[in-house]
Amino acid sequence: MRVSVLGPLTLGLGTRSGVPSAMKPRKVLSLLLLHAGRMVPVQSLMAELWGDHPPRTGLTTLQTYILHLRKLLAEVLGMPSAVVTRDVLQTRPGGYAMVVGPGQLDVHEYRALVAEGEGALEAGDERTADLSFRRALALWQGPALVDVTPHGRPLQAEVARLEQSRLTVTERGIETRLRLGGHLEVLSDLASLVVEHRFHEGMHGQYMLALHRSGQRTRALTVYQRLRMAMTEELGLEPSAKLQRLQQAVLVSDPRLDHEAGAPGRGPVVA
């Protein structure tokens, strides 16, 4: 069985799909998968489906969705429903849990690769870190659970957490490539990212550094000025002191910029 949540929701074996067509059971399945191996309380599942105002028949309806999911899983996996209930979609005190095997769920693989990249960075092995971050980001096939909408609060929180992790890993991977001298390689990615994330100072700093190292100092300073103008006009804020120091370093062609990552913001990746 292969399961994906980093993009469209998929669950299947070969050509058989275990994703229900109706949206509410899809939301139940999604929340169970994002907490794979852990119990999801009935209250959380009902909040996902109906918010703060579940119907009087909400619990019975949820149980019907669980039975439907078990039937689909039994068909996909080619096993009796009783085995699915015992080993795959389990009833636990207070809720339900979805059990997936090693290597079956893409978000588990993603988190393992991110941890591997962080460990490699701590050990000073930037090439391994670069490869791990690239492999982690390659697992994404679009926004998390892009075809499961609208998200209730529980799913919204989990999806926001994943998307923030994706953004942080993207920044971390670019930082690693800059340390490896890949400034030309990251230019096109950063040109797109600073448009998509208009006030992300870390990525603007990385773009400035990559442009400076590529002999485009004027463009690097233009990136700073555009960000500063947008921040002051729309947010009433100045760029951070760290980004201002980077701008000054570009102005004077500080030789340290050729050897340091130089971008604002660095911290552990959380997924």
Short mmCIF file of N, CA and C in Angstrom, two decimals, residues 6-150:
data_model
loop_
_atom_site.label_atom_id
_atom_site.label_comp_id
_atom_site.label_asym_id
_atom_site.label_seq_id
_atom_site.Cartn_x
_atom_site.Cartn_y
_atom_site.Cartn_z
N LEU A 6 1.10 14.60 0.70
CA LEU A 6 1.87 15.78 0.28
C LEU A 6 1.51 16.12 -1.16
N GLY A 7 0.29 16.61 -1.33
CA GLY A 7 -0.31 16.83 -2.63
C GLY A 7 -1.72 16.26 -2.58
N PRO A 8 -2.23 15.70 -3.67
CA PRO A 8 -3.54 15.05 -3.61
C PRO A 8 -3.51 13.84 -2.68
N LEU A 9 -4.64 13.57 -2.05
CA LEU A 9 -4.77 12.39 -1.19
C LEU A 9 -4.84 11.13 -2.05
N THR A 10 -3.93 10.21 -1.80
CA THR A 10 -3.96 8.92 -2.50
C THR A 10 -3.73 7.81 -1.50
N LEU A 11 -4.41 6.71 -1.73
CA LEU A 11 -4.21 5.51 -0.94
C LEU A 11 -4.60 4.35 -1.84
N GLY A 12 -3.65 3.49 -2.12
CA GLY A 12 -3.98 2.40 -3.03
C GLY A 12 -2.93 1.33 -3.08
N LEU A 13 -3.29 0.29 -3.78
CA LEU A 13 -2.39 -0.83 -4.02
C LEU A 13 -2.58 -1.23 -5.48
N GLY A 14 -1.54 -1.05 -6.27
CA GLY A 14 -1.67 -1.30 -7.70
C GLY A 14 -2.63 -0.28 -8.30
N THR A 15 -3.63 -0.76 -9.02
CA THR A 15 -4.61 0.13 -9.64
C THR A 15 -5.83 0.37 -8.77
N ARG A 16 -5.88 -0.24 -7.60
CA ARG A 16 -7.04 -0.10 -6.72
C ARG A 16 -6.85 1.06 -5.76
N SER A 17 -7.89 1.90 -5.65
CA SER A 17 -7.82 3.07 -4.78
C SER A 17 -8.73 2.90 -3.58
N GLY A 18 -8.22 3.31 -2.42
CA GLY A 18 -9.00 3.26 -1.19
C GLY A 18 -9.45 4.63 -0.73
N VAL A 19 -9.42 5.62 -1.64
CA VAL A 19 -9.86 6.97 -1.29
C VAL A 19 -11.34 7.10 -1.60
N PRO A 20 -12.16 7.42 -0.61
CA PRO A 20 -13.60 7.55 -0.87
C PRO A 20 -13.90 8.76 -1.75
N SER A 21 -15.00 8.69 -2.48
CA SER A 21 -15.38 9.80 -3.36
C SER A 21 -16.04 10.93 -2.58
N ALA A 22 -16.79 10.62 -1.53
CA ALA A 22 -17.47 11.65 -0.74
C ALA A 22 -16.47 12.41 0.12
N MET A 23 -16.68 13.72 0.28
CA MET A 23 -15.68 14.56 0.93
C MET A 23 -15.55 14.30 2.43
N LYS A 24 -16.64 14.08 3.14
CA LYS A 24 -16.51 13.91 4.59
C LYS A 24 -15.70 12.67 4.96
N PRO A 25 -15.95 11.50 4.34
CA PRO A 25 -15.05 10.37 4.63
C PRO A 25 -13.60 10.63 4.22
N ARG A 26 -13.38 11.42 3.17
CA ARG A 26 -12.01 11.79 2.78
C ARG A 26 -11.34 12.59 3.88
N LYS A 27 -12.09 13.47 4.51
CA LYS A 27 -11.54 14.28 5.59
C LYS A 27 -11.19 13.42 6.80
N VAL A 28 -12.06 12.45 7.10
CA VAL A 28 -11.77 11.52 8.20
C VAL A 28 -10.49 10.75 7.90
N LEU A 29 -10.38 10.21 6.69
CA LEU A 29 -9.19 9.45 6.29
C LEU A 29 -7.95 10.34 6.36
N SER A 30 -8.05 11.57 5.90
CA SER A 30 -6.89 12.48 5.90
C SER A 30 -6.39 12.74 7.31
N LEU A 31 -7.31 13.01 8.22
CA LEU A 31 -6.91 13.30 9.59
C LEU A 31 -6.28 12.08 10.25
N LEU A 32 -6.83 10.90 9.97
CA LEU A 32 -6.25 9.67 10.51
C LEU A 32 -4.84 9.44 9.96
N LEU A 33 -4.64 9.73 8.67
CA LEU A 33 -3.32 9.51 8.06
C LEU A 33 -2.28 10.50 8.59
N LEU A 34 -2.69 11.74 8.82
CA LEU A 34 -1.74 12.72 9.34
C LEU A 34 -1.31 12.41 10.77
N HIS A 35 -2.09 11.56 11.44
CA HIS A 35 -1.72 11.10 12.79
C HIS A 35 -1.47 9.59 12.78
N ALA A 36 -0.98 9.08 11.66
CA ALA A 36 -0.83 7.63 11.51
C ALA A 36 -0.08 7.02 12.68
N GLY A 37 -0.66 5.94 13.22
CA GLY A 37 -0.07 5.25 14.36
C GLY A 37 -0.50 5.79 15.70
N ARG A 38 -1.21 6.92 15.70
CA ARG A 38 -1.67 7.53 16.94
C ARG A 38 -3.19 7.61 16.94
N MET A 39 -3.76 7.60 18.11
CA MET A 39 -5.21 7.68 18.23
C MET A 39 -5.69 9.11 17.96
N VAL A 40 -6.68 9.23 17.11
CA VAL A 40 -7.34 10.51 16.86
C VAL A 40 -8.65 10.51 17.63
N PRO A 41 -8.84 11.42 18.56
CA PRO A 41 -10.07 11.42 19.36
C PRO A 41 -11.31 11.62 18.50
N VAL A 42 -12.40 10.99 18.92
CA VAL A 42 -13.68 11.18 18.25
C VAL A 42 -14.03 12.66 18.17
N GLN A 43 -13.73 13.42 19.24
CA GLN A 43 -14.06 14.84 19.25
C GLN A 43 -13.34 15.59 18.13
N SER A 44 -12.07 15.22 17.85
CA SER A 44 -11.32 15.88 16.78
C SER A 44 -11.92 15.56 15.42
N LEU A 45 -12.30 14.31 15.23
CA LEU A 45 -12.90 13.91 13.96
C LEU A 45 -14.24 14.62 13.75
N MET A 46 -15.03 14.74 14.79
CA MET A 46 -16.32 15.41 14.66
C MET A 46 -16.13 16.91 14.45
N ALA A 47 -15.10 17.49 15.08
CA ALA A 47 -14.81 18.91 14.86
C ALA A 47 -14.39 19.16 13.42
N GLU A 48 -13.64 18.23 12.85
CA GLU A 48 -13.24 18.36 11.45
C GLU A 48 -14.46 18.33 10.54
N LEU A 49 -15.41 17.49 10.85
CA LEU A 49 -16.57 17.31 9.98
C LEU A 49 -17.61 18.41 10.15
N TRP A 50 -17.84 18.86 11.39
CA TRP A 50 -18.96 19.76 11.65
C TRP A 50 -18.61 20.98 12.50
N GLY A 51 -17.36 21.18 12.78
CA GLY A 51 -16.98 22.34 13.57
C GLY A 51 -17.50 22.24 14.99
N ASP A 52 -17.99 23.38 15.50
CA ASP A 52 -18.47 23.43 16.89
C ASP A 52 -19.92 22.98 17.04
N HIS A 53 -20.57 22.61 15.94
CA HIS A 53 -21.99 22.29 16.01
C HIS A 53 -22.29 20.96 15.31
N PRO A 54 -21.80 19.85 15.88
CA PRO A 54 -22.11 18.56 15.27
C PRO A 54 -23.60 18.23 15.40
N PRO A 55 -24.14 17.52 14.44
CA PRO A 55 -25.55 17.14 14.54
C PRO A 55 -25.76 16.11 15.65
N ARG A 56 -27.00 15.93 16.03
CA ARG A 56 -27.32 14.97 17.08
C ARG A 56 -26.90 13.56 16.68
N THR A 57 -26.93 13.30 15.38
CA THR A 57 -26.56 11.97 14.87
C THR A 57 -25.09 11.90 14.46
N GLY A 58 -24.30 12.88 14.91
CA GLY A 58 -22.91 12.97 14.46
C GLY A 58 -22.09 11.72 14.75
N LEU A 59 -22.20 11.19 15.96
CA LEU A 59 -21.41 10.01 16.31
C LEU A 59 -21.77 8.82 15.45
N THR A 60 -23.07 8.61 15.24
CA THR A 60 -23.50 7.50 14.40
C THR A 60 -23.01 7.68 12.96
N THR A 61 -23.07 8.91 12.47
CA THR A 61 -22.60 9.19 11.11
C THR A 61 -21.10 8.93 11.00
N LEU A 62 -20.33 9.36 12.00
CA LEU A 62 -18.89 9.11 12.00
C LEU A 62 -18.60 7.61 11.98
N GLN A 63 -19.33 6.85 12.77
CA GLN A 63 -19.14 5.40 12.78
C GLN A 63 -19.45 4.80 11.42
N THR A 64 -20.44 5.35 10.72
CA THR A 64 -20.76 4.89 9.36
C THR A 64 -19.60 5.17 8.41
N TYR A 65 -18.98 6.35 8.54
CA TYR A 65 -17.81 6.67 7.70
C TYR A 65 -16.66 5.71 7.97
N ILE A 66 -16.44 5.38 9.22
CA ILE A 66 -15.36 4.45 9.57
C ILE A 66 -15.63 3.08 8.96
N LEU A 67 -16.87 2.61 9.03
CA LEU A 67 -17.22 1.32 8.41
C LEU A 67 -17.00 1.35 6.91
N HIS A 68 -17.35 2.46 6.29
CA HIS A 68 -17.14 2.61 4.84
C HIS A 68 -15.66 2.58 4.50
N LEU A 69 -14.85 3.26 5.28
CA LEU A 69 -13.40 3.26 5.04
C LEU A 69 -12.82 1.86 5.21
N ARG A 70 -13.27 1.15 6.21
CA ARG A 70 -12.78 -0.22 6.42
C ARG A 70 -13.16 -1.13 5.25
N LYS A 71 -14.34 -0.94 4.72
CA LYS A 71 -14.76 -1.74 3.57
C LYS A 71 -13.88 -1.45 2.36
N LEU A 72 -13.60 -0.17 2.12
CA LEU A 72 -12.71 0.20 1.01
C LEU A 72 -11.32 -0.38 1.19
N LEU A 73 -10.80 -0.27 2.40
CA LEU A 73 -9.46 -0.80 2.67
C LEU A 73 -9.41 -2.31 2.50
N ALA A 74 -10.45 -2.99 2.92
CA ALA A 74 -10.50 -4.44 2.74
C ALA A 74 -10.45 -4.82 1.27
N GLU A 75 -11.16 -4.04 0.44
CA GLU A 75 -11.16 -4.32 -1.00
C GLU A 75 -9.80 -4.04 -1.62
N VAL A 76 -9.19 -2.93 -1.22
CA VAL A 76 -7.89 -2.56 -1.78
C VAL A 76 -6.80 -3.53 -1.36
N LEU A 77 -6.80 -3.90 -0.10
CA LEU A 77 -5.74 -4.74 0.45
C LEU A 77 -6.01 -6.23 0.27
N GLY A 78 -7.22 -6.57 -0.13
CA GLY A 78 -7.56 -7.97 -0.34
C GLY A 78 -7.54 -8.78 0.95
N MET A 79 -8.11 -8.20 2.00
CA MET A 79 -8.15 -8.90 3.29
C MET A 79 -9.52 -8.74 3.91
N PRO A 80 -9.89 -9.64 4.82
CA PRO A 80 -11.20 -9.54 5.47
C PRO A 80 -11.33 -8.25 6.28
N SER A 81 -12.57 -7.77 6.38
CA SER A 81 -12.83 -6.55 7.14
C SER A 81 -12.39 -6.68 8.59
N ALA A 82 -12.52 -7.88 9.15
CA ALA A 82 -12.11 -8.08 10.54
C ALA A 82 -10.62 -7.85 10.71
N VAL A 83 -9.82 -8.23 9.72
CA VAL A 83 -8.37 -8.02 9.79
C VAL A 83 -8.06 -6.53 9.65
N VAL A 84 -8.78 -5.85 8.77
CA VAL A 84 -8.60 -4.40 8.63
C VAL A 84 -8.90 -3.71 9.95
N THR A 85 -9.99 -4.12 10.60
CA THR A 85 -10.37 -3.53 11.88
C THR A 85 -9.31 -3.79 12.94
N ARG A 86 -8.71 -4.95 12.91
CA ARG A 86 -7.71 -5.32 13.93
C ARG A 86 -6.35 -4.66 13.67
N ASP A 87 -5.95 -4.61 12.39
CA ASP A 87 -4.56 -4.27 12.08
C ASP A 87 -4.36 -2.94 11.35
N VAL A 88 -5.39 -2.40 10.72
CA VAL A 88 -5.18 -1.22 9.87
C VAL A 88 -5.93 0.01 10.39
N LEU A 89 -7.26 -0.05 10.41
CA LEU A 89 -8.04 1.07 10.93
C LEU A 89 -8.65 0.62 12.25
N GLN A 90 -7.95 0.92 13.31
CA GLN A 90 -8.28 0.35 14.62
C GLN A 90 -9.20 1.26 15.43
N THR A 91 -10.07 0.62 16.19
CA THR A 91 -10.83 1.33 17.22
C THR A 91 -10.02 1.29 18.51
N ARG A 92 -9.77 2.47 19.08
CA ARG A 92 -9.05 2.57 20.34
C ARG A 92 -9.89 3.35 21.34
N PRO A 93 -9.59 3.22 22.61
CA PRO A 93 -10.38 3.95 23.61
C PRO A 93 -10.40 5.45 23.31
N GLY A 94 -11.56 5.98 23.03
CA GLY A 94 -11.72 7.41 22.78
C GLY A 94 -11.62 7.84 21.33
N GLY A 95 -11.27 6.90 20.43
CA GLY A 95 -11.13 7.33 19.04
C GLY A 95 -10.69 6.21 18.12
N TYR A 96 -10.00 6.59 17.05
CA TYR A 96 -9.57 5.64 16.02
C TYR A 96 -8.12 5.92 15.65
N ALA A 97 -7.46 4.90 15.11
CA ALA A 97 -6.07 5.05 14.67
C ALA A 97 -5.86 4.31 13.37
N MET A 98 -5.11 4.93 12.46
CA MET A 98 -4.73 4.32 11.20
C MET A 98 -3.29 3.83 11.32
N VAL A 99 -3.06 2.58 11.00
CA VAL A 99 -1.73 1.99 11.10
C VAL A 99 -1.19 1.77 9.70
N VAL A 100 -0.03 2.33 9.41
CA VAL A 100 0.62 2.14 8.11
C VAL A 100 2.01 1.55 8.35
N GLY A 101 2.48 0.79 7.39
CA GLY A 101 3.78 0.16 7.52
C GLY A 101 4.91 1.09 7.14
N PRO A 102 6.15 0.70 7.45
CA PRO A 102 7.31 1.51 7.09
C PRO A 102 7.37 1.73 5.58
N GLY A 103 7.64 2.98 5.19
CA GLY A 103 7.79 3.30 3.78
C GLY A 103 6.50 3.46 3.02
N GLN A 104 5.36 3.37 3.69
CA GLN A 104 4.07 3.47 2.99
C GLN A 104 3.54 4.89 2.89
N LEU A 105 3.84 5.73 3.86
CA LEU A 105 3.26 7.07 3.93
C LEU A 105 4.31 8.12 3.59
N ASP A 106 4.01 8.97 2.61
CA ASP A 106 5.02 9.92 2.14
C ASP A 106 5.45 10.92 3.21
N VAL A 107 4.54 11.32 4.11
CA VAL A 107 4.94 12.31 5.11
C VAL A 107 5.93 11.72 6.11
N HIS A 108 5.84 10.41 6.37
CA HIS A 108 6.85 9.77 7.23
C HIS A 108 8.22 9.81 6.55
N GLU A 109 8.24 9.50 5.25
CA GLU A 109 9.50 9.54 4.50
C GLU A 109 10.06 10.96 4.47
N TYR A 110 9.18 11.93 4.28
CA TYR A 110 9.59 13.33 4.25
C TYR A 110 10.27 13.72 5.57
N ARG A 111 9.63 13.39 6.68
CA ARG A 111 10.20 13.77 7.97
C ARG A 111 11.53 13.08 8.24
N ALA A 112 11.65 11.84 7.80
CA ALA A 112 12.91 11.13 7.99
C ALA A 112 14.03 11.78 7.18
N LEU A 113 13.73 12.19 5.95
CA LEU A 113 14.74 12.83 5.10
C LEU A 113 15.14 14.19 5.66
N VAL A 114 14.16 14.94 6.19
CA VAL A 114 14.48 16.23 6.79
C VAL A 114 15.41 16.04 8.00
N ALA A 115 15.08 15.07 8.83
CA ALA A 115 15.93 14.79 10.00
C ALA A 115 17.33 14.36 9.56
N GLU A 116 17.39 13.55 8.50
CA GLU A 116 18.68 13.12 7.97
C GLU A 116 19.50 14.33 7.49
N GLY A 117 18.83 15.27 6.81
CA GLY A 117 19.52 16.47 6.34
C GLY A 117 20.02 17.32 7.48
N GLU A 118 19.19 17.48 8.51
CA GLU A 118 19.61 18.27 9.67
C GLU A 118 20.81 17.62 10.36
N GLY A 119 20.75 16.29 10.49
CA GLY A 119 21.87 15.59 11.12
C GLY A 119 23.15 15.74 10.33
N ALA A 120 23.04 15.68 9.00
CA ALA A 120 24.22 15.84 8.16
C ALA A 120 24.80 17.25 8.29
N LEU A 121 23.94 18.25 8.37
CA LEU A 121 24.44 19.62 8.55
C LEU A 121 25.18 19.77 9.87
N GLU A 122 24.62 19.20 10.92
CA GLU A 122 25.28 19.27 12.22
C GLU A 122 26.64 18.60 12.19
N ALA A 123 26.77 17.56 11.36
CA ALA A 123 28.05 16.85 11.24
C ALA A 123 28.98 17.50 10.23
N GLY A 124 28.54 18.59 9.60
CA GLY A 124 29.37 19.27 8.62
C GLY A 124 29.38 18.63 7.25
N ASP A 125 28.47 17.70 7.00
CA ASP A 125 28.41 17.01 5.71
C ASP A 125 27.34 17.67 4.85
N GLU A 126 27.71 18.77 4.20
CA GLU A 126 26.72 19.57 3.47
C GLU A 126 26.23 18.89 2.20
N ARG A 127 27.05 18.07 1.59
CA ARG A 127 26.60 17.39 0.36
C ARG A 127 25.50 16.38 0.68
N THR A 128 25.66 15.64 1.75
CA THR A 128 24.60 14.71 2.15
C THR A 128 23.35 15.47 2.55
N ALA A 129 23.53 16.59 3.26
CA ALA A 129 22.39 17.41 3.65
C ALA A 129 21.64 17.92 2.43
N ASP A 130 22.38 18.39 1.45
CA ASP A 130 21.78 18.89 0.21
C ASP A 130 20.94 17.80 -0.47
N LEU A 131 21.49 16.62 -0.56
CA LEU A 131 20.77 15.51 -1.20
C LEU A 131 19.52 15.15 -0.41
N SER A 132 19.62 15.12 0.90
CA SER A 132 18.46 14.77 1.74
C SER A 132 17.35 15.80 1.60
N PHE A 133 17.70 17.07 1.62
CA PHE A 133 16.69 18.12 1.48
C PHE A 133 16.03 18.06 0.10
N ARG A 134 16.82 17.82 -0.94
CA ARG A 134 16.25 17.71 -2.29
C ARG A 134 15.27 16.54 -2.37
N ARG A 135 15.65 15.42 -1.81
CA ARG A 135 14.78 14.24 -1.85
C ARG A 135 13.51 14.48 -1.05
N ALA A 136 13.63 15.18 0.07
CA ALA A 136 12.44 15.49 0.88
C ALA A 136 11.47 16.37 0.11
N LEU A 137 11.98 17.41 -0.52
CA LEU A 137 11.11 18.33 -1.26
C LEU A 137 10.53 17.70 -2.52
N ALA A 138 11.24 16.73 -3.09
CA ALA A 138 10.75 16.07 -4.29
C ALA A 138 9.51 15.22 -4.01
N LEU A 139 9.25 14.90 -2.75
CA LEU A 139 8.06 14.11 -2.41
C LEU A 139 6.78 14.92 -2.54
N TRP A 140 6.90 16.24 -2.52
CA TRP A 140 5.70 17.08 -2.61
C TRP A 140 5.19 17.11 -4.05
N GLN A 141 3.88 16.88 -4.19
CA GLN A 141 3.23 16.89 -5.50
C GLN A 141 2.19 18.02 -5.58
N GLY A 142 2.34 19.02 -4.76
CA GLY A 142 1.40 20.13 -4.68
C GLY A 142 1.14 20.47 -3.22
N PRO A 143 0.25 21.43 -2.94
CA PRO A 143 -0.08 21.73 -1.55
C PRO A 143 -0.63 20.49 -0.85
N ALA A 144 -0.34 20.37 0.43
CA ALA A 144 -0.78 19.19 1.19
C ALA A 144 -2.30 19.05 1.13
N LEU A 145 -2.76 17.83 0.82
CA LEU A 145 -4.20 17.51 0.78
C LEU A 145 -4.96 18.54 -0.05
N VAL A 146 -4.42 18.82 -1.23
CA VAL A 146 -4.98 19.87 -2.08
C VAL A 146 -6.40 19.56 -2.54
N ASP A 147 -6.76 18.28 -2.59
CA ASP A 147 -8.09 17.90 -3.08
C ASP A 147 -9.04 17.52 -1.95
N VAL A 148 -8.69 17.87 -0.72
CA VAL A 148 -9.56 17.62 0.43
C VAL A 148 -9.94 18.98 1.01
N THR A 149 -11.08 19.51 0.57
CA THR A 149 -11.47 20.87 0.96
C THR A 149 -12.98 20.94 1.19
N PRO A 150 -13.40 21.92 2.00
CA PRO A 150 -12.55 22.82 2.79
C PRO A 150 -12.06 22.13 4.05
#
